[in-house]
Amino acid sequence: LKKYFSIILFSLIFTGFAKSENPIMQSHFGPDPAPMVYKGTVYAYVGDDIPGTDFYYMTKWRILSTTDMVNWTDHGSPISLESFSWARDRAWAAQCIERNGKFYWYICAQSTKNDMSIGVAVSDSPTGPFKDAIGKPLIANGSWSNIDPTVAIDDDGQAYLYWGNGSLFYVKLNKDMISYSGDIVTVPQSVESFGGVRGNKSTDNPNKDSYVEGPWFYKRNDIYYLMYAGMGKGGECLSYSTSKSPIGPWKYQGKIMEDQKLNSFTNHGGIIDYKGNSYLFYHSGLLPNGGSYGRAACVEQFTYNPDGTIPSVKATKE
Ligand code: FUB
């Protein structure tokens, strides 16, 4: 009996009570975390901030993984700007998704044509090797708004790619995940859908919020969610809207994570369910030498309210 008691106590201490340390990777900066659950493992696709820079001059992306939300394995940097012949700078936020055994990693970068474009790399494994799937951008139209792709596949097999800074866009991806059909749609923004309209001074903005960037699109229990970076008092907060349809109309639901002065102007998040729990990923500038251009991925566990709304989540600093 004593032996079993010790085993249970040991398990509780090292699993039940164990908590991920924030940031989840301490050896490198890794902002804009995009979690993906695949076959019992959580993968976090992140960027790579360069200490000492004064802008988001990033050159590569990294992958981490875990099976217990505590111990993270660093899989290094399987793709960089060099992986895309059309990319020249600003290796910004990205997200990976699996379809039919292939992994599609949607990235954005400044292109040689001097705009922000969205590309896609493909692999047979969640950790690579990845290669540019089409040899050119998937979304490119001379705009600087084409950043922060987020992707999800609906129950009927239709995949949607959302993205955008300031404006929010989506397209319906084809089954091959590397092309799309139909026009790029600009999502209408209003107080009802996103809490406010950025830059529109004539708009009443009772929630002091608005869509800025960093969308995270997913479906859970028949509710479609769009989490995104909204504008807080001195930096970005994480806000969200919901819909009964993958293409809206969206209903503003409030802030998930306030602008908590995490030593970073931006915030950028992702949400997953894993082993019966729900997790919010975000980033902070709290690593030594960190800041707005030295950000690292963090995670908090949370519980959805019974009606599917998301409670306010506080960032923990360790
Ligand atoms: O990491 C570069 C940019 O900062 C991202 O694309 C934005 O979402 C913001 O986090």
Tab-separated table of C-alpha atoms and ligand atoms in Angstrom:
chain	number	residue	atom	x	y	z
A	1	LEU	CA	0.000	0.000	0.000
A	2	LYS	CA	2.865	2.326	0.944
A	3	LYS	CA	4.442	1.610	-2.448
A	4	TYR	CA	1.221	2.518	-4.339
A	5	PHE	CA	0.787	5.671	-2.240
A	6	SER	CA	4.327	6.774	-3.175
A	7	ILE	CA	3.670	6.090	-6.870
A	8	ILE	CA	0.432	8.138	-6.795
A	9	LEU	CA	2.129	11.002	-4.917
A	10	PHE	CA	5.047	10.937	-7.361
A	11	SER	CA	2.651	11.014	-10.356
A	12	LEU	CA	0.662	13.903	-8.905
A	13	ILE	CA	3.775	15.938	-8.254
A	14	PHE	CA	5.316	15.275	-11.620
A	15	THR	CA	2.219	15.151	-13.838
A	16	GLY	CA	-0.981	16.398	-12.185
A	17	PHE	CA	0.610	19.347	-10.442
A	18	ALA	CA	3.344	19.911	-12.962
A	19	LYS	CA	3.093	23.230	-14.780
A	20	SER	CA	4.767	24.477	-17.876
A	21	GLU	CA	7.438	27.059	-17.261
A	22	ASN	CA	6.904	30.320	-19.131
A	23	PRO	CA	8.280	31.056	-21.667
A	24	ILE	CA	8.118	27.457	-22.879
A	25	MET	CA	11.468	27.787	-24.680
A	26	GLN	CA	14.197	29.663	-22.814
A	27	SER	CA	17.150	29.046	-25.128
A	28	HIS	CA	15.847	31.101	-28.082
A	29	PHE	CA	13.254	33.758	-28.726
A	30	GLY	CA	10.180	32.195	-30.341
A	31	PRO	CA	7.197	34.536	-30.860
A	32	ASP	CA	3.804	34.106	-32.558
A	33	PRO	CA	3.188	30.541	-31.317
A	34	ALA	CA	0.868	28.420	-33.476
A	35	PRO	CA	0.086	25.130	-31.719
A	36	MET	CA	-0.955	21.976	-33.606
A	37	VAL	CA	-2.061	18.683	-32.051
A	38	TYR	CA	-1.089	15.630	-34.081
A	39	LYS	CA	-1.158	12.003	-32.926
A	40	GLY	CA	-0.857	12.772	-29.214
A	41	THR	CA	1.862	15.410	-29.546
A	42	VAL	CA	1.570	19.195	-29.416
A	43	TYR	CA	3.766	21.009	-31.917
A	44	ALA	CA	4.333	24.762	-31.559
A	45	TYR	CA	5.394	26.564	-34.734
A	46	VAL	CA	7.042	29.841	-33.750
A	47	GLY	CA	9.084	32.679	-35.200
A	48	ASP	CA	12.636	33.601	-34.297
A	49	ASP	CA	13.249	37.089	-32.908
A	50	ILE	CA	16.779	38.450	-33.186
A	51	PRO	CA	18.029	40.106	-29.981
A	52	GLY	CA	19.385	43.615	-30.425
A	53	THR	CA	17.273	44.483	-33.467
A	54	ASP	CA	14.891	47.440	-33.484
A	55	PHE	CA	12.181	45.946	-35.693
A	56	TYR	CA	10.766	42.533	-36.553
A	57	TYR	CA	13.673	41.692	-38.877
A	58	MET	CA	13.248	37.960	-38.522
A	59	THR	CA	14.786	35.375	-40.822
A	60	LYS	CA	13.524	31.943	-39.823
A	61	TRP	CA	10.896	29.846	-38.098
A	62	ARG	CA	11.268	27.163	-35.411
A	63	ILE	CA	9.369	24.107	-34.119
A	64	LEU	CA	8.927	22.838	-30.560
A	65	SER	CA	6.979	19.826	-29.344
A	66	THR	CA	5.715	18.280	-26.136
A	67	THR	CA	3.627	15.354	-24.947
A	68	ASP	CA	3.058	16.650	-21.406
A	69	MET	CA	2.799	20.457	-21.790
A	70	VAL	CA	5.759	20.753	-19.427
A	71	ASN	CA	8.863	19.467	-21.180
A	72	TRP	CA	9.419	20.943	-24.633
A	73	THR	CA	11.740	19.598	-27.333
A	74	ASP	CA	13.367	22.112	-29.682
A	75	HIS	CA	13.338	20.803	-33.277
A	76	GLY	CA	15.407	23.710	-34.532
A	77	SER	CA	14.661	25.753	-37.590
A	78	PRO	CA	13.593	23.665	-40.606
A	79	ILE	CA	12.628	26.690	-42.729
A	80	SER	CA	14.004	30.190	-43.186
A	81	LEU	CA	13.733	32.996	-45.731
A	82	GLU	CA	16.149	31.006	-47.914
A	83	SER	CA	13.528	28.250	-48.228
A	84	PHE	CA	11.387	30.635	-50.319
A	85	SER	CA	13.061	32.091	-53.427
A	86	TRP	CA	10.583	35.013	-53.362
A	87	ALA	CA	11.144	35.998	-49.702
A	88	ARG	CA	13.694	38.601	-48.631
A	89	ASP	CA	12.901	39.716	-45.040
A	90	ARG	CA	10.412	39.689	-42.145
A	91	ALA	CA	9.817	35.995	-41.511
A	92	TRP	CA	6.619	36.645	-39.589
A	93	ALA	CA	3.794	34.659	-38.029
A	94	ALA	CA	2.892	31.245	-39.418
A	95	GLN	CA	0.704	28.197	-38.791
A	96	CYS	CA	0.965	24.522	-39.756
A	97	ILE	CA	-1.898	22.069	-40.384
A	98	GLU	CA	-2.072	18.404	-41.368
A	99	ARG	CA	-4.182	17.081	-44.239
A	100	ASN	CA	-4.048	13.529	-45.592
A	101	GLY	CA	-0.680	12.878	-43.961
A	102	LYS	CA	0.976	16.014	-45.313
A	103	PHE	CA	1.856	19.099	-43.278
A	104	TYR	CA	1.234	22.544	-44.725
A	105	TRP	CA	3.101	25.372	-43.015
A	106	TYR	CA	1.633	28.754	-44.033
A	107	ILE	CA	4.118	31.573	-43.529
A	108	CYS	CA	4.309	35.261	-44.376
A	109	ALA	CA	7.345	37.282	-45.384
A	110	GLN	CA	8.399	40.446	-47.139
A	111	SER	CA	8.789	39.528	-50.793
A	112	THR	CA	11.331	40.569	-53.398
A	113	LYS	CA	8.487	42.651	-54.882
A	114	ASN	CA	8.462	44.625	-51.629
A	115	ASP	CA	5.129	43.655	-50.168
A	116	MET	CA	4.079	41.137	-47.527
A	117	SER	CA	3.077	37.828	-49.081
A	118	ILE	CA	1.828	34.498	-47.795
A	119	GLY	CA	3.524	31.274	-48.839
A	120	VAL	CA	3.191	27.614	-47.952
A	121	ALA	CA	5.803	24.950	-47.263
A	122	VAL	CA	4.969	21.234	-47.279
A	123	SER	CA	6.384	18.162	-45.584
A	124	ASP	CA	5.581	14.504	-44.892
A	125	SER	CA	6.390	15.052	-41.220
A	126	PRO	CA	5.346	17.715	-38.663
A	127	THR	CA	9.004	18.530	-38.046
A	128	GLY	CA	10.153	18.548	-41.657
A	129	PRO	CA	12.073	18.662	-43.862
A	130	PHE	CA	9.788	21.263	-45.459
A	131	LYS	CA	10.035	22.732	-48.945
A	132	ASP	CA	8.244	25.629	-50.645
A	133	ALA	CA	5.118	23.912	-52.020
A	134	ILE	CA	4.549	26.157	-55.048
A	135	GLY	CA	7.745	28.138	-55.576
A	136	LYS	CA	5.859	31.444	-55.376
A	137	PRO	CA	3.568	33.171	-52.897
A	138	LEU	CA	0.046	31.830	-52.448
A	139	ILE	CA	-1.280	35.309	-51.598
A	140	ALA	CA	0.494	38.313	-53.114
A	141	ASN	CA	-1.107	41.509	-54.323
A	142	GLY	CA	1.234	44.350	-53.420
A	143	SER	CA	-0.239	44.826	-49.945
A	144	TRP	CA	1.570	45.108	-46.619
A	145	SER	CA	-1.541	43.679	-44.907
A	146	ASN	CA	-0.904	40.103	-46.075
A	147	ILE	CA	0.483	38.773	-42.794
A	148	ASP	CA	-0.375	36.249	-40.087
A	149	PRO	CA	-2.051	33.334	-41.913
A	150	THR	CA	-4.292	31.028	-39.865
A	151	VAL	CA	-5.897	27.900	-41.277
A	152	ALA	CA	-8.564	25.370	-40.290
A	153	ILE	CA	-10.433	22.567	-42.060
A	154	ASP	CA	-14.188	22.457	-41.455
A	155	ASP	CA	-16.103	19.200	-40.868
A	156	ASP	CA	-17.237	19.172	-44.521
A	157	GLY	CA	-13.608	19.211	-45.685
A	158	GLN	CA	-13.543	22.873	-46.737
A	159	ALA	CA	-10.358	24.580	-45.584
A	160	TYR	CA	-10.274	28.302	-44.827
A	161	LEU	CA	-7.265	30.594	-44.727
A	162	TYR	CA	-7.711	33.825	-42.766
A	163	TRP	CA	-5.062	36.526	-42.408
A	164	GLY	CA	-4.435	40.239	-42.275
A	165	ASN	CA	-3.137	43.315	-40.500
A	166	GLY	CA	-5.711	46.088	-40.064
A	167	SER	CA	-8.007	44.400	-42.553
A	168	LEU	CA	-9.062	40.774	-42.124
A	169	PHE	CA	-9.274	38.549	-45.200
A	170	TYR	CA	-10.131	34.941	-46.014
A	171	VAL	CA	-10.129	32.537	-48.953
A	172	LYS	CA	-11.454	29.021	-49.404
A	173	LEU	CA	-8.486	26.736	-49.958
A	174	ASN	CA	-8.754	23.873	-52.432
A	175	LYS	CA	-8.301	20.299	-51.213
A	176	ASP	CA	-4.647	20.410	-52.308
A	177	MET	CA	-4.124	23.139	-49.644
A	178	ILE	CA	-1.749	24.997	-51.965
A	179	SER	CA	-4.272	26.824	-54.139
A	180	TYR	CA	-7.630	28.515	-53.600
A	181	SER	CA	-10.925	29.111	-55.370
A	182	GLY	CA	-12.997	32.238	-55.490
A	183	ASP	CA	-12.086	35.760	-54.562
A	184	ILE	CA	-10.202	36.993	-51.538
A	185	VAL	CA	-12.942	38.233	-49.206
A	186	THR	CA	-12.466	41.242	-46.919
A	187	VAL	CA	-14.317	40.687	-43.640
A	188	PRO	CA	-16.487	43.669	-42.675
A	189	GLN	CA	-15.508	45.205	-39.340
A	190	SER	CA	-17.909	46.874	-36.938
A	191	VAL	CA	-18.390	47.410	-33.219
A	192	GLU	CA	-20.677	44.351	-33.206
A	193	SER	CA	-18.175	42.080	-34.953
A	194	PHE	CA	-14.802	43.165	-33.525
A	195	GLY	CA	-15.543	45.610	-30.709
A	196	GLY	CA	-14.560	48.636	-32.767
A	197	VAL	CA	-13.039	49.686	-36.057
A	198	ARG	CA	-9.372	50.534	-36.023
A	199	GLY	CA	-8.533	54.042	-37.126
A	200	ASN	CA	-12.177	54.985	-37.702
A	201	LYS	CA	-12.532	57.969	-35.405
A	202	SER	CA	-16.175	58.475	-36.327
A	203	THR	CA	-17.053	55.000	-35.058
A	204	ASP	CA	-18.336	54.703	-31.541
A	205	ASN	CA	-15.949	52.254	-29.906
A	206	PRO	CA	-17.538	51.289	-26.571
A	207	ASN	CA	-15.265	48.312	-26.043
A	208	LYS	CA	-12.039	50.208	-26.735
A	209	ASP	CA	-11.068	47.269	-28.894
A	210	SER	CA	-10.640	46.495	-32.573
A	211	TYR	CA	-9.119	43.897	-34.862
A	212	VAL	CA	-5.409	44.542	-35.374
A	213	GLU	CA	-3.681	41.347	-36.574
A	214	GLY	CA	-2.714	37.784	-35.624
A	215	PRO	CA	-6.001	35.926	-36.283
A	216	TRP	CA	-6.429	32.388	-34.957
A	217	PHE	CA	-9.366	30.585	-36.604
A	218	TYR	CA	-10.860	27.326	-35.321
A	219	LYS	CA	-14.086	25.446	-34.694
A	220	ARG	CA	-15.141	23.846	-31.427
A	221	ASN	CA	-18.511	22.266	-30.624
A	222	ASP	CA	-20.283	23.943	-33.567
A	223	ILE	CA	-18.927	27.408	-32.695
A	224	TYR	CA	-16.424	29.091	-35.012
A	225	TYR	CA	-13.875	31.203	-33.161
A	226	LEU	CA	-11.608	33.995	-34.320
A	227	MET	CA	-9.085	35.081	-31.728
A	228	TYR	CA	-6.893	38.029	-32.732
A	229	ALA	CA	-4.635	40.747	-31.426
A	230	GLY	CA	-6.773	43.748	-30.526
A	231	MET	CA	-5.629	47.156	-29.391
A	232	GLY	CA	-5.168	47.534	-25.625
A	233	LYS	CA	-4.110	50.676	-23.782
A	234	GLY	CA	-0.364	50.483	-24.336
A	235	GLY	CA	-0.021	47.418	-26.544
A	236	GLU	CA	-1.924	44.498	-27.968
A	237	CYS	CA	-4.459	42.392	-26.096
A	238	LEU	CA	-5.970	39.097	-27.282
A	239	SER	CA	-9.657	39.419	-28.161
A	240	TYR	CA	-12.141	37.124	-29.848
A	241	SER	CA	-15.314	36.908	-31.864
A	242	THR	CA	-17.549	33.931	-32.633
A	243	SER	CA	-19.874	32.882	-35.414
A	244	LYS	CA	-22.226	30.064	-36.373
A	245	SER	CA	-20.580	29.972	-39.794
A	246	PRO	CA	-16.921	29.775	-40.917
A	247	ILE	CA	-17.327	33.005	-42.867
A	248	GLY	CA	-19.207	35.067	-40.291
A	249	PRO	CA	-21.001	37.261	-39.515
A	250	TRP	CA	-18.784	37.565	-36.437
A	251	LYS	CA	-19.944	38.610	-32.992
A	252	TYR	CA	-17.458	40.351	-30.719
A	253	GLN	CA	-17.122	38.484	-27.405
A	254	GLY	CA	-14.483	40.491	-25.536
A	255	LYS	CA	-10.887	40.175	-24.429
A	256	ILE	CA	-9.233	36.892	-23.531
A	257	MET	CA	-5.926	38.366	-22.371
A	258	GLU	CA	-5.669	42.031	-21.451
A	259	ASP	CA	-2.637	44.081	-22.433
A	260	GLN	CA	-0.735	42.973	-19.343
A	261	LYS	CA	2.500	44.851	-19.917
A	262	LEU	CA	4.401	41.707	-20.766
A	263	ASN	CA	7.377	43.744	-22.045
A	264	SER	CA	6.200	43.375	-25.650
A	265	PHE	CA	4.014	45.691	-27.714
A	266	THR	CA	2.565	42.800	-29.712
A	267	ASN	CA	0.749	39.704	-28.614
A	268	HIS	CA	-0.150	36.779	-30.842
A	269	GLY	CA	-1.879	33.591	-29.811
A	270	GLY	CA	-3.236	30.169	-30.590
A	271	ILE	CA	-5.699	27.874	-28.816
A	272	ILE	CA	-5.895	24.077	-28.656
A	273	ASP	CA	-7.576	21.287	-26.738
A	274	TYR	CA	-5.148	18.588	-25.645
A	275	LYS	CA	-5.665	15.537	-23.431
A	276	GLY	CA	-8.934	16.960	-22.067
A	277	ASN	CA	-7.627	20.442	-21.276
A	278	SER	CA	-7.691	23.740	-23.179
A	279	TYR	CA	-4.609	25.884	-23.658
A	280	LEU	CA	-3.971	29.471	-24.722
A	281	PHE	CA	-0.601	30.154	-26.342
A	282	TYR	CA	0.668	33.746	-26.534
A	283	HIS	CA	4.006	35.542	-26.339
A	284	SER	CA	5.784	37.876	-23.942
A	285	GLY	CA	9.043	39.830	-23.890
A	286	LEU	CA	9.948	38.548	-20.452
A	287	LEU	CA	13.032	36.461	-21.228
A	288	PRO	CA	16.329	38.113	-20.188
A	289	ASN	CA	17.253	40.580	-22.983
A	290	GLY	CA	13.688	40.253	-24.235
A	291	GLY	CA	11.325	43.006	-25.286
A	292	SER	CA	9.141	43.956	-28.236
A	293	TYR	CA	11.740	42.455	-30.594
A	294	GLY	CA	12.742	39.618	-28.279
A	295	ARG	CA	9.528	37.708	-27.658
A	296	ALA	CA	8.994	34.140	-26.521
A	297	ALA	CA	6.058	31.713	-26.554
A	298	CYS	CA	4.107	31.109	-23.343
A	299	VAL	CA	1.089	28.949	-22.491
A	300	GLU	CA	-1.777	29.031	-19.963
A	301	GLN	CA	-4.383	26.368	-19.284
A	302	PHE	CA	-8.024	27.540	-19.154
A	303	THR	CA	-11.566	26.154	-19.058
A	304	TYR	CA	-14.286	27.234	-21.484
A	305	ASN	CA	-17.501	28.502	-19.914
A	306	PRO	CA	-20.446	26.074	-20.359
A	307	ASP	CA	-21.816	28.213	-23.236
A	308	GLY	CA	-18.504	28.012	-25.109
A	309	THR	CA	-17.339	31.521	-24.280
A	310	ILE	CA	-13.724	31.959	-23.190
A	311	PRO	CA	-12.896	33.335	-19.740
A	312	SER	CA	-10.330	36.039	-19.152
A	313	VAL	CA	-6.892	34.387	-18.944
A	314	LYS	CA	-4.033	35.902	-16.947
A	315	ALA	CA	-0.464	35.592	-18.117
A	316	THR	CA	1.790	33.987	-15.534
A	317	LYS	CA	5.348	35.174	-15.472
A	318	GLU	CA	7.106	31.941	-14.668
B	1	FUB	O1	6.296	38.623	-35.351
B	1	FUB	C1	6.095	39.617	-36.331
B	1	FUB	C2	4.704	40.184	-36.240
B	1	FUB	O2	4.480	40.729	-34.939
B	1	FUB	C3	3.589	39.179	-36.390
B	1	FUB	O3	3.382	38.792	-37.712
B	1	FUB	C4	2.475	39.916	-35.751
B	1	FUB	O4	1.349	39.134	-35.478
B	1	FUB	C5	3.145	40.468	-34.515
B	1	FUB	O5	3.197	39.498	-33.495
